[in-house]
Coordinates of C-alpha atoms in Angstrom, one line a residue:
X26 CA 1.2 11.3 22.9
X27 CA 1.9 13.5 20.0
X28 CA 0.1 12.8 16.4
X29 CA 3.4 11.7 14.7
X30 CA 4.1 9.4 17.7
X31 CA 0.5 7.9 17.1
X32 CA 0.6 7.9 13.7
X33 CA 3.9 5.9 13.3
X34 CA 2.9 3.8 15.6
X35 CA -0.2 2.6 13.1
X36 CA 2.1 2.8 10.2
X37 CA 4.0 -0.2 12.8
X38 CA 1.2 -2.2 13.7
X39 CA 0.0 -2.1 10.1
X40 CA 3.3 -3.4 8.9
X41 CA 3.3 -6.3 11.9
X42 CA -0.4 -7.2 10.6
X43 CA 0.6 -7.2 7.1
X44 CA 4.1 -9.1 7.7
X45 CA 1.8 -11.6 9.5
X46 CA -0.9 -12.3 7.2
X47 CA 2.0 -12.7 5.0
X48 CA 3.4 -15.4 7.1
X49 CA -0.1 -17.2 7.3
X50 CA -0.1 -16.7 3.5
X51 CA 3.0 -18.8 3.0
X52 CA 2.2 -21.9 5.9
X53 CA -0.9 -22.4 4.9
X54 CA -1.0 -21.8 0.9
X55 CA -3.7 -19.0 1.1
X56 CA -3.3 -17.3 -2.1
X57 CA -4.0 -20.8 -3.8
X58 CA -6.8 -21.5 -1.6
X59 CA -8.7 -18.2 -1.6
X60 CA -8.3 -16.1 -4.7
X61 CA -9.5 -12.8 -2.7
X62 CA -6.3 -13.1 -0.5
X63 CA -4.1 -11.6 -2.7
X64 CA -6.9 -9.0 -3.3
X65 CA -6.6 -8.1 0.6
X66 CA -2.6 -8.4 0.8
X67 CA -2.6 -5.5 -2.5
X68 CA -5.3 -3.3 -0.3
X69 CA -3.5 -3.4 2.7
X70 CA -0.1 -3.2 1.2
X71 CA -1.4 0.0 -0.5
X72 CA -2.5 1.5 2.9
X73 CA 1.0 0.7 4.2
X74 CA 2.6 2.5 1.1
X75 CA 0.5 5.2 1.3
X76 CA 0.7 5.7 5.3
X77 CA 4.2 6.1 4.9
X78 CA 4.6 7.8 2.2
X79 CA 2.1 10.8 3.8
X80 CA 4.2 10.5 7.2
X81 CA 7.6 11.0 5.4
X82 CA 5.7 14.2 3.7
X83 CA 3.7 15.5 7.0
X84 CA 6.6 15.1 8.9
X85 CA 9.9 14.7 7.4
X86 CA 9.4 16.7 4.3
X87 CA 6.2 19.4 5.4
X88 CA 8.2 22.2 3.0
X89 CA 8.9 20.0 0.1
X90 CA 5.4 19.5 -1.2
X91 CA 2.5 21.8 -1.3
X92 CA -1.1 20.3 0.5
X93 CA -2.9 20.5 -3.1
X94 CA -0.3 17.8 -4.9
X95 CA -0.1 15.9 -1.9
X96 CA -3.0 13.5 -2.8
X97 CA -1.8 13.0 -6.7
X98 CA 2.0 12.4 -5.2
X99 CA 0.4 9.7 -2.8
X100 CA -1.5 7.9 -5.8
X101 CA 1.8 7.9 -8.1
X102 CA 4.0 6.5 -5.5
X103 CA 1.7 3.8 -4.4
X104 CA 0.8 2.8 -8.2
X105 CA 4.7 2.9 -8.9
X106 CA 5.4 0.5 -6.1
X107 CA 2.4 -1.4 -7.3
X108 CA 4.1 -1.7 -10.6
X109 CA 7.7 -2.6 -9.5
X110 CA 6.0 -5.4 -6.9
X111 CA 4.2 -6.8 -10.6
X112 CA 7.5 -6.5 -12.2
X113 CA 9.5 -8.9 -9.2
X114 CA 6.6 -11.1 -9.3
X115 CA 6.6 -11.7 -13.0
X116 CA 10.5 -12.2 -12.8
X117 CA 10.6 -14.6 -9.6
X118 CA 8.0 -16.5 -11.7
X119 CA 5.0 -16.1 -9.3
X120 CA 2.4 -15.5 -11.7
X121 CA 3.5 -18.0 -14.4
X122 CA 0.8 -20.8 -13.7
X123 CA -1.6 -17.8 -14.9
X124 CA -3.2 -17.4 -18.3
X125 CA -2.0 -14.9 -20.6
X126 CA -5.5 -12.6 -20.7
X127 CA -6.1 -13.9 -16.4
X128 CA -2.7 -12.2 -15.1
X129 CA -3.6 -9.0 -17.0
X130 CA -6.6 -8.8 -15.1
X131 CA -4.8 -9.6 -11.8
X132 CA -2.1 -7.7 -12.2
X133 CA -5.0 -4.5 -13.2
X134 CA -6.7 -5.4 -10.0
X135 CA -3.6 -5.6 -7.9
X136 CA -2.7 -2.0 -9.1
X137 CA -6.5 -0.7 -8.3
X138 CA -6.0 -2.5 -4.7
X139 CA -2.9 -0.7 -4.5
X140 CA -4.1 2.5 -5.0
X141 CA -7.2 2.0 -2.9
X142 CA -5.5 1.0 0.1
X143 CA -3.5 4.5 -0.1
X144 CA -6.3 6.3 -1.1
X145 CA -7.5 4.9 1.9
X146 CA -4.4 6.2 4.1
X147 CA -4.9 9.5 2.1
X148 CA -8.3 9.8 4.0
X149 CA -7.3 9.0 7.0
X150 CA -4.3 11.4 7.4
X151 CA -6.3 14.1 5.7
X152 CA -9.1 13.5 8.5
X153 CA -6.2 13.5 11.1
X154 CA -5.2 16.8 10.0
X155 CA -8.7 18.2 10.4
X156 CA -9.4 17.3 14.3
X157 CA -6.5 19.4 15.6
X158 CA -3.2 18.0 14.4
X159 CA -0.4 21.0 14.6
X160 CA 2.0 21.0 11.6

């Protein structure tokens, strides 16, 4: 199986795990019960974002960005979707139950996880890359 076969089919099963967790989330009120959950769901969101992000450029787009912007690209897409997933929560009214000074810290934390999780997928694809993976 090729690498970009293999890779997309992560990016997949990342997406499946993170659609799940996201049902589980909803039946069973977990971002109420456990405060980290949402913690997780930014982290592994942000892995998702950047995954796919870095396999649009690695294989769709090779020519259009040089290997040296490539990690500062990944960051400012996955902190702009980040941002614009903050914005549609603050307007669908998710976060109002939150204190003023609380959601500034959540929504900061959200936006770390964010870029974490595709730092994380940064890493990974960078590592693939390394052990053999043609162009």
């Amino acid at each position: 199986m090729s690498p970009r076969l293999i890779s997309l089919l992560v990016i997949f099963a990342l997406v499946a795990l993170l659609g799940a967790l996201q049902q589980l989330a909803f039946a069973h009120y977990l971002y109420w019960r456990f405060p980290w959950y949402d913690i997780l769901m930014h982290f592994l969101g942000g892995v998702v974002v950047g995954a796919v992000y870095l396999w649009v450029v690695r294989y769709e787009l090779p020519a259009f960005f040089k290997k040296y912007e490539t990690f500062f690209y990944v960051f400012a897409f996955s902190l702009l979707v980040g941002i614009f997933w903050e914005v549609f929560e603050f307007f669908v009214g998710i976060d109002r139950e939150v204190s003023y000074p609380v959601r500034q810290i959540d929504t900061a934390i959200d936006l770390i996880m964010d870029v974490a999780g595709a730092t994380l997928s940064y890493m990974a694809f960078s590592r693939f890359k390394k052990h053999g993976e043609e162009n």
